[in-house]
Coordinates of C-alpha atoms and ligand atoms in Angstrom, one line a residue:
M1 CA 122.9 118.9 -41.2
T2 CA 120.3 119.1 -44.0
L3 CA 119.3 122.6 -44.9
D4 CA 115.9 123.6 -46.1
I5 CA 116.9 125.7 -49.1
M6 CA 120.0 126.9 -50.9
I7 CA 119.8 129.8 -53.3
E8 CA 122.9 129.4 -55.5
N9 CA 124.9 131.6 -57.8
G10 CA 122.9 134.7 -57.4
I11 CA 124.1 138.3 -56.8
I12 CA 123.2 139.3 -53.3
V13 CA 122.3 143.0 -53.1
T14 CA 122.3 144.7 -49.7
A15 CA 122.0 148.3 -48.6
N16 CA 125.8 148.6 -48.7
G17 CA 127.0 146.5 -51.6
M18 CA 126.6 143.5 -53.9
F19 CA 128.5 140.2 -54.3
K20 CA 128.0 136.8 -55.8
A21 CA 127.3 134.2 -53.1
N22 CA 125.1 131.3 -52.1
L23 CA 122.4 131.8 -49.5
A24 CA 121.6 129.0 -47.0
I25 CA 118.1 129.0 -45.4
D26 CA 116.8 126.8 -42.6
E27 CA 113.7 126.9 -40.4
G28 CA 112.6 130.2 -41.9
K29 CA 115.9 132.0 -41.3
I30 CA 119.0 132.9 -43.3
V31 CA 121.7 130.7 -41.7
G32 CA 124.6 131.3 -44.0
I33 CA 126.0 133.3 -46.9
T34 CA 128.9 131.6 -48.6
K35 CA 131.1 132.5 -51.5
N36 CA 132.2 129.0 -52.5
T37 CA 130.5 126.2 -50.7
V38 CA 127.4 124.6 -52.3
F39 CA 125.7 122.7 -49.6
E40 CA 124.9 119.2 -50.9
K41 CA 122.5 118.2 -48.1
C42 CA 119.6 120.5 -48.8
D43 CA 116.0 119.8 -49.5
L44 CA 115.7 122.4 -52.3
H45 CA 118.4 124.0 -54.5
I46 CA 117.3 127.1 -56.3
D47 CA 119.6 128.3 -59.1
A48 CA 119.7 132.1 -59.2
K49 CA 122.3 132.5 -61.9
R50 CA 122.1 136.0 -63.5
K51 CA 119.5 136.9 -60.9
L52 CA 119.6 139.5 -58.2
I53 CA 118.9 138.4 -54.6
L54 CA 117.1 141.3 -52.8
P55 CA 115.8 141.5 -49.2
G56 CA 112.0 141.2 -49.4
G57 CA 110.3 144.5 -49.9
I58 CA 108.7 146.3 -47.0
D59 CA 105.7 148.5 -48.0
T60 CA 105.2 151.1 -45.3
H61 CA 101.9 152.3 -46.7
T62 CA 98.9 150.1 -47.5
H63 CA 95.2 150.4 -46.9
F64 CA 93.8 146.9 -47.1
E65 CA 90.0 146.6 -46.5
F66 CA 89.9 150.3 -46.0
D67 CA 86.6 152.1 -45.3
F68 CA 86.8 155.6 -46.7
M69 CA 84.7 158.2 -48.4
G70 CA 81.6 156.1 -48.4
E71 CA 83.2 153.0 -49.9
K72 CA 84.8 149.9 -48.5
I73 CA 87.7 148.3 -50.3
R74 CA 86.5 144.9 -51.7
E75 CA 90.0 143.5 -52.1
T76 CA 90.6 141.3 -49.0
W77 CA 93.8 141.2 -46.9
H78 CA 94.6 137.9 -48.5
Q79 CA 94.2 139.2 -52.1
G80 CA 96.1 142.4 -51.3
T81 CA 99.0 140.7 -49.6
T82 CA 99.2 138.1 -52.3
S83 CA 99.4 140.9 -54.8
A84 CA 102.2 142.4 -52.7
A85 CA 104.1 139.1 -52.7
F86 CA 103.9 138.9 -56.5
G87 CA 105.5 142.3 -56.7
G88 CA 108.4 141.3 -54.3
T89 CA 107.0 142.7 -51.1
T90 CA 107.1 140.4 -48.0
T91 CA 106.1 142.8 -45.3
V92 CA 103.4 145.5 -45.2
V93 CA 102.6 148.2 -42.7
D94 CA 98.9 149.0 -43.0
F95 CA 96.8 151.7 -41.2
S96 CA 94.4 151.1 -38.3
V97 CA 92.1 154.1 -38.4
Q98 CA 90.2 154.7 -35.1
K99 CA 86.4 154.5 -35.2
K100 CA 84.9 157.5 -33.4
G101 CA 83.8 156.7 -29.9
R102 CA 86.0 153.6 -29.7
P103 CA 89.5 153.3 -28.4
L104 CA 92.1 153.1 -31.2
M105 CA 93.5 150.0 -29.4
K106 CA 90.2 148.1 -30.2
T107 CA 90.5 148.9 -33.9
I108 CA 94.2 147.8 -33.9
E109 CA 93.2 144.5 -32.2
T110 CA 90.4 143.9 -34.7
D111 CA 92.6 144.8 -37.7
V112 CA 95.5 142.6 -36.4
S113 CA 93.3 139.6 -35.8
R114 CA 91.7 140.0 -39.3
A115 CA 95.2 140.3 -40.9
D116 CA 96.5 137.4 -38.8
A117 CA 93.9 135.1 -40.3
L118 CA 94.3 136.3 -43.9
S119 CA 97.6 137.9 -44.6
A120 CA 100.0 136.1 -47.0
I121 CA 103.0 137.9 -45.5
D122 CA 104.1 139.4 -42.2
F123 CA 102.5 142.7 -41.4
S124 CA 102.1 145.5 -38.9
V125 CA 99.9 148.6 -38.6
H126 CA 100.3 152.3 -37.8
G127 CA 97.8 153.7 -35.3
C128 CA 95.7 156.7 -36.5
F129 CA 93.7 158.6 -34.0
T130 CA 90.6 160.4 -35.3
D131 CA 88.6 161.0 -32.2
F132 CA 90.0 164.0 -30.4
S133 CA 87.1 164.5 -28.0
N134 CA 89.2 163.4 -25.0
P135 CA 92.9 164.3 -25.6
E136 CA 94.0 162.9 -22.2
K137 CA 92.6 159.5 -23.2
I138 CA 94.7 159.6 -26.4
L139 CA 97.9 160.2 -24.6
K140 CA 97.2 157.3 -22.2
E141 CA 96.3 155.0 -25.1
M142 CA 99.5 155.8 -26.9
K143 CA 101.5 154.0 -24.3
Q144 CA 99.3 150.9 -24.4
I145 CA 99.6 150.9 -28.2
V146 CA 103.4 151.2 -28.2
D147 CA 103.5 148.4 -25.6
F148 CA 101.4 146.3 -27.9
G149 CA 104.2 146.7 -30.5
V150 CA 102.8 149.4 -32.7
A151 CA 105.6 152.0 -32.5
S152 CA 104.2 154.4 -35.1
F153 CA 101.2 156.7 -35.4
K154 CA 99.9 158.5 -38.4
E155 CA 97.7 161.6 -38.3
F156 CA 95.7 163.3 -41.1
M157 CA 96.2 167.0 -41.4
I158 CA 93.3 167.1 -43.8
Y159 CA 90.0 165.2 -44.3
K160 CA 87.9 167.5 -42.1
K161 CA 84.8 166.3 -43.9
Q162 CA 85.6 162.7 -43.1
G163 CA 86.1 163.8 -39.5
W164 CA 89.7 162.6 -39.5
C165 CA 91.6 165.9 -39.5
I166 CA 93.8 166.6 -36.4
D167 CA 94.3 170.1 -35.1
D168 CA 97.7 171.6 -34.3
W169 CA 97.2 171.3 -30.5
N170 CA 96.4 167.6 -30.6
L171 CA 99.2 167.0 -33.1
Y172 CA 101.6 168.8 -30.9
N173 CA 100.6 166.7 -27.9
I174 CA 100.8 163.5 -29.8
L175 CA 104.3 164.4 -30.9
L176 CA 105.3 165.2 -27.4
K177 CA 104.0 161.9 -26.1
A178 CA 105.6 160.0 -29.0
A179 CA 109.0 161.6 -28.1
E180 CA 108.5 160.3 -24.6
L181 CA 107.6 156.8 -25.8
N182 CA 110.2 156.6 -28.5
A183 CA 107.5 156.2 -31.2
I184 CA 107.4 158.0 -34.6
V185 CA 104.6 160.1 -35.9
G186 CA 103.6 160.1 -39.6
V187 CA 101.6 162.9 -41.1
H188 CA 99.4 163.2 -44.2
A189 CA 100.5 166.7 -44.7
E190 CA 98.0 169.0 -46.5
N191 CA 96.6 172.3 -45.3
A192 CA 93.0 171.4 -44.5
S193 CA 91.6 174.9 -44.4
I194 CA 92.9 175.9 -47.8
G195 CA 92.6 172.5 -49.5
E196 CA 89.0 171.8 -48.5
S197 CA 87.8 175.4 -48.9
Y198 CA 89.4 175.4 -52.4
M199 CA 87.4 172.3 -53.2
D200 CA 84.2 173.9 -52.1
K201 CA 84.8 177.0 -54.1
L202 CA 85.5 175.0 -57.3
V203 CA 82.4 173.0 -56.8
E204 CA 80.3 176.1 -56.2
E205 CA 81.6 177.5 -59.5
G206 CA 80.5 174.3 -61.2
K207 CA 84.1 173.1 -61.7
T208 CA 83.4 169.5 -60.7
S209 CA 85.5 167.4 -63.1
A210 CA 88.6 165.6 -62.1
K211 CA 90.8 168.1 -63.8
Y212 CA 90.1 170.4 -60.8
H213 CA 91.4 168.0 -58.3
P214 CA 95.1 169.2 -58.5
V215 CA 93.8 172.8 -58.8
S216 CA 92.3 172.5 -55.3
K217 CA 95.6 171.4 -53.8
P218 CA 98.5 173.3 -55.2
N219 CA 102.0 172.4 -54.1
F220 CA 102.0 174.9 -51.3
V221 CA 99.1 173.2 -49.6
E222 CA 101.4 170.2 -49.0
A223 CA 104.5 172.3 -48.3
E224 CA 102.8 174.5 -45.7
A225 CA 101.6 171.4 -43.7
I226 CA 105.0 169.8 -43.9
Q227 CA 106.6 173.0 -42.7
R228 CA 104.1 173.2 -39.8
A229 CA 104.6 169.5 -38.9
I230 CA 108.4 170.0 -38.9
I231 CA 108.2 173.0 -36.6
L232 CA 105.9 171.1 -34.2
A233 CA 108.1 168.0 -34.2
E234 CA 111.2 170.1 -33.7
N235 CA 109.7 171.7 -30.6
T236 CA 108.8 168.3 -29.1
G237 CA 111.8 166.3 -30.0
S238 CA 109.7 163.7 -31.8
K239 CA 110.7 161.8 -34.9
L240 CA 108.5 162.8 -37.8
Y241 CA 107.6 160.8 -40.9
I242 CA 106.1 162.7 -43.9
V243 CA 104.0 160.1 -45.7
H244 CA 103.4 160.2 -49.5
M245 CA 105.3 163.4 -50.1
S246 CA 104.6 164.6 -53.6
T247 CA 106.2 168.1 -54.1
K248 CA 109.6 169.6 -54.8
E249 CA 108.7 172.3 -52.2
G250 CA 108.1 169.6 -49.5
L251 CA 111.4 167.9 -50.4
E252 CA 113.3 171.2 -49.9
L253 CA 111.8 171.5 -46.4
V254 CA 112.6 168.0 -45.4
C255 CA 116.1 168.4 -46.8
N256 CA 116.7 171.5 -44.8
A257 CA 115.3 169.9 -41.7
R258 CA 117.6 166.9 -42.1
K259 CA 120.6 169.2 -42.7
R260 CA 119.8 170.8 -39.3
G261 CA 120.0 167.3 -37.8
L262 CA 116.3 166.9 -37.1
P263 CA 114.8 163.3 -37.2
V264 CA 112.5 164.1 -40.1
Y265 CA 112.0 161.4 -42.7
A266 CA 110.1 161.3 -45.9
E267 CA 108.3 158.7 -47.9
T268 CA 107.1 159.1 -51.5
C269 CA 105.1 156.7 -53.7
P270 CA 105.6 155.2 -57.2
H271 CA 102.7 157.2 -58.6
Y272 CA 104.4 160.5 -57.6
L273 CA 107.5 159.3 -59.3
T274 CA 105.9 158.4 -62.6
L275 CA 102.6 160.2 -63.4
T276 CA 101.8 163.9 -63.8
D277 CA 98.7 166.0 -63.3
E278 CA 98.1 165.9 -67.0
T279 CA 96.6 162.5 -66.2
Y280 CA 93.6 164.4 -64.9
A281 CA 92.7 165.3 -68.5
R282 CA 92.0 161.7 -69.3
T283 CA 88.5 160.4 -69.8
D284 CA 89.0 158.0 -66.9
A285 CA 90.7 160.7 -64.8
I286 CA 88.6 159.8 -61.7
N287 CA 90.5 156.6 -61.4
Y288 CA 93.7 158.6 -60.7
I289 CA 92.2 160.7 -57.9
C290 CA 94.5 160.4 -54.9
S291 CA 95.6 162.8 -52.2
P292 CA 98.0 164.6 -52.5
P293 CA 97.2 164.8 -56.3
L294 CA 99.7 163.8 -59.0
R295 CA 102.1 166.7 -59.8
K296 CA 104.3 168.0 -62.5
N297 CA 107.5 166.7 -64.2
E298 CA 109.6 169.1 -62.2
D299 CA 108.3 167.5 -59.0
I300 CA 109.0 164.0 -60.4
D301 CA 112.6 165.0 -61.2
A302 CA 113.1 166.5 -57.8
L303 CA 111.7 163.5 -56.0
W304 CA 114.0 161.1 -57.8
K305 CA 116.9 163.3 -57.0
G306 CA 115.8 163.4 -53.4
L307 CA 115.6 159.6 -53.3
A308 CA 119.0 159.3 -54.8
A309 CA 120.6 161.8 -52.4
G310 CA 119.0 160.5 -49.3
S311 CA 116.5 163.3 -48.4
I312 CA 113.7 160.8 -49.1
S313 CA 114.2 157.6 -47.2
I314 CA 111.4 155.3 -48.2
V315 CA 109.0 154.5 -51.0
G316 CA 105.6 153.1 -49.9
S317 CA 102.7 152.4 -52.3
D318 CA 99.8 154.0 -50.6
H319 CA 97.8 151.1 -52.0
V320 CA 94.1 151.8 -52.0
A321 CA 92.3 149.3 -54.3
F322 CA 89.0 151.0 -55.0
T323 CA 87.4 149.6 -58.2
S324 CA 86.5 151.8 -61.2
E325 CA 82.8 151.1 -60.3
Q326 CA 83.4 152.4 -56.8
K327 CA 85.1 155.5 -58.1
K328 CA 82.3 156.1 -60.7
E329 CA 79.6 155.7 -58.1
H330 CA 80.8 159.0 -56.5
S331 CA 81.9 160.9 -59.6
K332 CA 79.3 163.7 -59.7
A333 CA 82.1 166.0 -58.3
F334 CA 85.8 165.2 -58.0
T335 CA 85.6 166.1 -54.3
D336 CA 83.4 163.0 -53.6
V337 CA 85.4 160.4 -55.5
P338 CA 87.0 158.0 -53.0
N339 CA 90.7 158.9 -53.0
G340 CA 93.3 156.3 -53.7
I341 CA 95.4 154.4 -56.1
A342 CA 96.4 150.7 -56.1
G343 CA 100.1 149.9 -56.5
V344 CA 101.4 147.4 -53.9
E345 CA 102.4 145.0 -56.7
A346 CA 104.0 147.5 -58.9
R347 CA 106.2 149.3 -56.3
L348 CA 109.4 147.3 -56.6
P349 CA 109.3 146.7 -60.4
I350 CA 108.7 150.4 -61.0
L351 CA 111.5 151.4 -58.6
Y352 CA 113.9 149.0 -60.4
S353 CA 112.7 149.8 -64.0
E354 CA 112.2 153.5 -63.7
G355 CA 114.9 154.0 -61.1
V356 CA 117.8 151.7 -61.4
R357 CA 117.5 150.9 -65.2
K358 CA 117.1 154.6 -66.0
G359 CA 120.2 155.5 -63.9
R360 CA 118.3 157.5 -61.3
I361 CA 119.2 155.4 -58.3
S362 CA 121.8 152.7 -57.6
L363 CA 120.9 149.1 -56.7
Q364 CA 122.0 149.7 -53.2
R365 CA 119.7 152.7 -53.0
L366 CA 116.8 150.5 -54.3
V367 CA 117.4 148.1 -51.4
Q368 CA 117.5 150.9 -48.9
I369 CA 114.3 152.7 -50.0
S370 CA 112.3 149.6 -50.7
S371 CA 113.3 147.6 -47.6
T372 CA 116.2 148.3 -45.3
N373 CA 115.3 151.9 -44.3
A374 CA 111.8 150.9 -43.5
S375 CA 112.9 148.1 -41.2
K376 CA 115.3 150.4 -39.4
L377 CA 112.9 153.4 -39.1
L378 CA 109.9 151.4 -38.0
G379 CA 111.6 149.0 -35.6
I380 CA 111.8 145.6 -37.4
Y381 CA 115.5 145.5 -38.1
P382 CA 117.4 143.1 -38.4
K383 CA 114.5 140.6 -38.5
K384 CA 113.4 142.2 -41.7
G385 CA 115.0 144.4 -44.4
V386 CA 118.4 142.7 -44.6
I387 CA 120.1 139.6 -46.0
A388 CA 122.2 138.4 -43.1
P389 CA 122.5 135.3 -40.9
G390 CA 119.7 135.3 -38.3
S391 CA 117.3 137.4 -40.3
D392 CA 114.0 136.1 -41.6
A393 CA 114.4 134.5 -45.0
D394 CA 112.3 137.0 -46.8
I395 CA 113.9 137.0 -50.2
V396 CA 113.2 138.2 -53.7
I397 CA 114.9 136.5 -56.6
F398 CA 114.7 139.2 -59.2
D399 CA 115.4 138.8 -62.9
P400 CA 116.8 142.1 -64.1
D401 CA 116.2 141.1 -67.7
T402 CA 112.5 140.1 -67.7
R403 CA 110.4 142.5 -69.8
K404 CA 106.8 142.9 -68.8
T405 CA 104.0 145.2 -69.7
L406 CA 102.0 146.1 -66.6
S407 CA 98.3 145.5 -66.8
A408 CA 95.3 145.1 -64.5
D409 CA 94.9 141.7 -66.2
S410 CA 98.2 140.4 -65.0
F411 CA 98.3 142.0 -61.6
H412 CA 96.7 140.0 -58.7
M413 CA 95.2 142.8 -56.7
G414 CA 91.5 143.2 -56.1
T415 CA 90.6 145.9 -58.5
D416 CA 89.8 146.0 -62.2
Y417 CA 92.1 148.7 -63.4
S418 CA 95.7 149.8 -63.1
I419 CA 97.1 153.3 -63.3
Y420 CA 100.2 151.7 -64.9
E421 CA 98.3 150.0 -67.7
G422 CA 100.6 149.5 -70.7
L423 CA 103.8 150.6 -68.9
E424 CA 106.7 148.5 -70.0
V425 CA 109.1 147.5 -67.2
R426 CA 112.4 145.8 -67.3
G427 CA 113.1 143.5 -64.4
Y428 CA 110.7 141.5 -62.3
P429 CA 110.6 139.2 -59.2
V430 CA 110.6 135.6 -60.3
V431 CA 110.7 133.8 -57.0
V432 CA 109.7 135.2 -53.6
L433 CA 110.3 133.6 -50.2
S434 CA 108.6 134.6 -47.0
K435 CA 110.1 133.2 -43.8
G436 CA 111.9 130.5 -45.8
K437 CA 108.9 129.4 -47.7
V438 CA 108.6 129.8 -51.5
I439 CA 105.4 131.7 -51.9
I440 CA 105.8 132.9 -55.5
E441 CA 107.3 130.8 -58.3
D442 CA 106.7 130.6 -62.0
G443 CA 103.9 133.1 -61.7
Q444 CA 102.1 130.9 -59.2
Y445 CA 101.2 131.7 -55.6
L446 CA 102.1 128.8 -53.3
G447 CA 101.2 130.3 -49.9
E448 CA 98.1 130.2 -47.8
A449 CA 95.9 132.8 -46.1
G450 CA 97.2 133.4 -42.6
D451 CA 100.9 132.6 -43.4
G452 CA 101.7 136.1 -42.3
S453 CA 102.1 137.1 -38.7
F454 CA 101.9 140.3 -36.7
L455 CA 105.2 142.0 -36.2
Q456 CA 105.7 143.7 -32.9
R457 CA 107.8 146.7 -33.5
K458 CA 110.0 148.7 -31.2
L459 CA 112.1 151.6 -32.3
S460 CA 115.8 151.5 -31.8
E461 CA 117.8 154.8 -31.8
E462 CA 120.9 152.8 -32.9
E463 CA 119.2 151.4 -36.0
V464 CA 117.7 154.7 -37.0
A465 CA 121.2 156.2 -36.7
T466 CA 122.7 153.6 -38.9
F467 CA 120.3 154.3 -41.8
E468 CA 120.9 158.0 -41.4
E469 CA 124.5 157.3 -42.3
L470 CA 123.3 156.0 -45.6
D471 CA 121.0 158.9 -46.1
V472 CA 122.8 162.2 -46.4
Ligands
LIG501 N1 95.3 159.4 -49.7 C1 94.7 158.6 -50.7 O1 94.9 158.9 -51.9 N2 93.9 157.6 -50.4 C2 93.7 157.2 -49.1 C3 94.1 158.1 -48.0 C4 95.0 159.2 -48.4 O2 95.6 159.8 -47.6
LIG502 ZN1 97.4 160.0 -46.5
LIG503 ZN1 97.5 156.4 -47.3

């Protein structure tokens, strides 16, 4: 038998441990992990001496080609997913946001076929309802969407002005239905009434600059919505996923819910782990406007501790690649600046450099929060998220010693600035394989638009339970 690829002499890191071994890959799958044998008959030998072998990253939170707050992202699915691959991510879960008056299923089909033609890596979407004019229709559609292979929904508890905000009754009913269908419901948790009224008040007072963005959404705005979502989920039996959690108060609520045995999971993002609200004093502060806003050092410390301890299960990028020109176009008041920060490429390097290198998380935890937990929670395990025979050969060969200064010029995403400009990181992906094909090597992209396929997802109680053993 001649294998396609052997990755030799690397240190394989999994969610549970690490060991030196050779990895055999054939027809897109991992077919063997061997301690001693070096397969002679093999089309390609890759020497991974002194490198870490990680399961390809799974980014649970991207917004490619997003149409939001009067602007459409110019970065294409292909550009965005190529950028993801350079950063060691081989699967993304994007958001299909319903167009009012149209079934969500239609948006999902359109988005999936667009991504199918363009994506460099495998992908899925979360379904987001925004049209609540016929609640019965939503509940019917949820089954159709889950049957299609989209086992997760995300609802916005804010963005009333954009017409996206869900009320508690609809959220409660979606949670009830999700419990019945074995789906998971994500929430963007911010109290809409307070957050948006606060914005209006500040603007009326002439406080329109970006430094008022965090003022309009203090920590309790997020915490209150998290608390409410947890109570609703608890009373429906649904799994709940708090996306882009940014506050120490939110963390405490999730931690308490988990201690009570509730299936409540949290995601945070690299920007909430690295940047503070002092950033909003910069001259280019509008480029950092995202929701929830950047917080304080005490939140950053709490989030890292929550990640290490297991109360936060996943890190997604919340990648939104508006250009500085698009941000500027709407900069008369901070309330109109399209929200979002681009970070799909930086996610894994930042987690390694700021997390593992600085002693905040272990290498195993890095694998769990960047890949394995997402595959288990979102229903793509063991196809994705693990280095094991039979799994897709989505592999990152990671050089722990590479030093790199992050910069918009060296990233591959479709925007002109980076919030991490000038940040020195230690450790970077050097080779990335997607389904057994080398797509990144020597700083070159070797894949093609459309290499990625839609992943049908189905949640498994068993898999969710196994990652909960890792998260305490
Ligand atoms: N938050 C952002 O910062 N951008 C897009 C949507 C969101 O919830
Ligand atoms: Zn959000
Ligand atoms: Zn988002």
